[in-house]
Amino acid sequence: MESVRKDTMLKFNPDSLEEVRKELNLEKPGRIDEAIDILDSWVKKQPHFMKKDFARDYLERILITAKGLVERAKERLDKLCTFKTLMPEFFNVSDDIKKEMEPLQELM
């Protein structure tokens, strides 16, 4: 069984990934990989995307938030990448903000 990548802010039960996949009908062997491959190849074909090398676990999270629907996941990725291109100031983290966040990082 695959596992959810460890995160300092979010904690998951060991069977969380399996339960979510089951609920979204993605538990069959190869089904999640097939859906992620479809998303990945679609991303690479989009000329207006500045970033085209999304991690597979990120694409899986997008797919999960889209309730397992590939077309809905494509729409979400398209909107996100379009907003990042049109309004980069909302997505770039400044040095001032990084300095303010350092004490919080140490707590985690």
Short mmCIF file of C-alpha atoms in Angstrom, two decimals:
data_model
loop_
_atom_site.label_atom_id
_atom_site.label_comp_id
_atom_site.label_asym_id
_atom_site.label_seq_id
_atom_site.Cartn_x
_atom_site.Cartn_y
_atom_site.Cartn_z
CA MET A 1 0.00 0.00 0.00
CA GLU A 2 1.23 3.47 -0.84
CA SER A 3 1.34 6.09 1.84
CA VAL A 4 0.66 9.78 2.15
CA ARG A 5 3.81 11.88 2.10
CA LYS A 6 4.77 13.05 5.59
CA ASP A 7 3.86 16.65 6.29
CA THR A 8 4.78 18.78 9.29
CA MET A 9 1.36 20.45 9.41
CA LEU A 10 -1.03 17.66 8.46
CA LYS A 11 -1.23 14.27 10.15
CA PHE A 12 -2.98 11.33 8.48
CA ASN A 13 -4.10 7.93 9.69
CA PRO A 14 -2.25 5.13 7.88
CA ASP A 15 -5.41 3.96 6.11
CA SER A 16 -6.60 7.44 5.06
CA LEU A 17 -5.34 7.16 1.49
CA GLU A 18 -6.99 3.78 1.01
CA GLU A 19 -10.34 5.00 2.38
CA VAL A 20 -10.37 8.14 0.23
CA ARG A 21 -9.54 6.15 -2.90
CA LYS A 22 -12.28 3.64 -2.09
CA GLU A 23 -14.84 6.40 -1.62
CA LEU A 24 -13.94 7.92 -5.00
CA ASN A 25 -13.87 4.56 -6.85
CA LEU A 26 -10.12 4.86 -7.41
CA GLU A 27 -9.09 1.81 -5.37
CA LYS A 28 -8.85 -0.64 -8.30
CA PRO A 29 -5.24 -1.49 -9.16
CA GLY A 30 -3.91 0.92 -11.75
CA ARG A 31 -6.96 3.21 -11.74
CA ILE A 32 -5.32 6.05 -9.79
CA ASP A 33 -2.12 5.76 -11.85
CA GLU A 34 -4.15 5.87 -15.06
CA ALA A 35 -5.99 9.02 -13.94
CA ILE A 36 -2.75 10.71 -12.86
CA ASP A 37 -1.10 9.76 -16.18
CA ILE A 38 -4.02 11.35 -18.05
CA LEU A 39 -3.67 14.55 -15.99
CA ASP A 40 0.11 14.60 -16.38
CA SER A 41 0.02 14.21 -20.17
CA TRP A 42 -2.73 16.85 -20.41
CA VAL A 43 -0.64 19.31 -18.36
CA LYS A 44 2.36 18.80 -20.65
CA LYS A 45 0.21 19.68 -23.69
CA GLN A 46 -1.00 23.01 -22.27
CA PRO A 47 1.00 25.82 -23.91
CA HIS A 48 -0.14 28.48 -21.43
CA PHE A 49 1.09 26.62 -18.32
CA MET A 50 4.34 28.08 -17.00
CA LYS A 51 4.97 25.01 -14.81
CA LYS A 52 4.47 21.58 -16.32
CA ASP A 53 6.27 19.25 -13.92
CA PHE A 54 3.78 18.70 -11.11
CA ALA A 55 4.56 15.92 -8.63
CA ARG A 56 2.37 12.83 -8.90
CA ASP A 57 1.19 13.17 -5.29
CA TYR A 58 0.13 16.78 -6.02
CA LEU A 59 -1.85 15.62 -9.08
CA GLU A 60 -3.47 12.93 -6.92
CA ARG A 61 -4.53 15.57 -4.37
CA ILE A 62 -6.02 17.69 -7.17
CA LEU A 63 -7.86 14.59 -8.39
CA ILE A 64 -9.14 13.86 -4.88
CA THR A 65 -10.40 17.44 -4.42
CA ALA A 66 -12.17 17.02 -7.76
CA LYS A 67 -13.93 13.92 -6.32
CA GLY A 68 -12.06 11.59 -8.67
CA LEU A 69 -13.26 13.29 -11.85
CA VAL A 70 -10.43 13.87 -14.32
CA GLU A 71 -12.22 16.61 -16.27
CA ARG A 72 -12.98 18.55 -13.09
CA ALA A 73 -9.34 18.16 -12.03
CA LYS A 74 -8.27 19.57 -15.41
CA GLU A 75 -10.53 22.59 -14.87
CA ARG A 76 -9.04 23.22 -11.42
CA LEU A 77 -5.48 22.96 -12.66
CA ASP A 78 -6.27 25.24 -15.59
CA LYS A 79 -7.78 27.88 -13.30
CA LEU A 80 -4.89 27.67 -10.86
CA CYS A 81 -2.23 27.99 -13.56
CA THR A 82 -4.14 30.82 -15.26
CA PHE A 83 -4.37 32.75 -11.98
CA LYS A 84 -0.67 32.15 -11.31
CA THR A 85 0.15 33.63 -14.71
CA LEU A 86 -2.21 36.60 -14.45
CA MET A 87 -1.57 37.47 -10.79
CA PRO A 88 1.89 36.21 -9.78
CA GLU A 89 2.07 38.67 -6.87
CA PHE A 90 -0.49 36.55 -4.99
CA PHE A 91 1.55 33.37 -5.40
CA ASN A 92 5.10 34.57 -4.81
CA VAL A 93 6.32 34.60 -1.23
CA SER A 94 8.39 37.67 -0.44
CA ASP A 95 11.52 37.65 1.72
CA ASP A 96 9.70 39.68 4.38
CA ILE A 97 7.00 37.04 4.73
CA LYS A 98 9.62 34.28 4.88
CA LYS A 99 11.36 36.07 7.76
CA GLU A 100 8.06 36.44 9.61
CA MET A 101 7.32 32.73 9.19
CA GLU A 102 10.71 31.47 10.44
CA PRO A 103 9.68 31.30 14.13
CA LEU A 104 6.60 29.27 13.18
CA GLN A 105 8.71 26.84 11.15
CA GLU A 106 10.91 26.21 14.18
CA LEU A 107 7.85 25.26 16.25
CA MET A 108 6.93 22.53 13.81
#
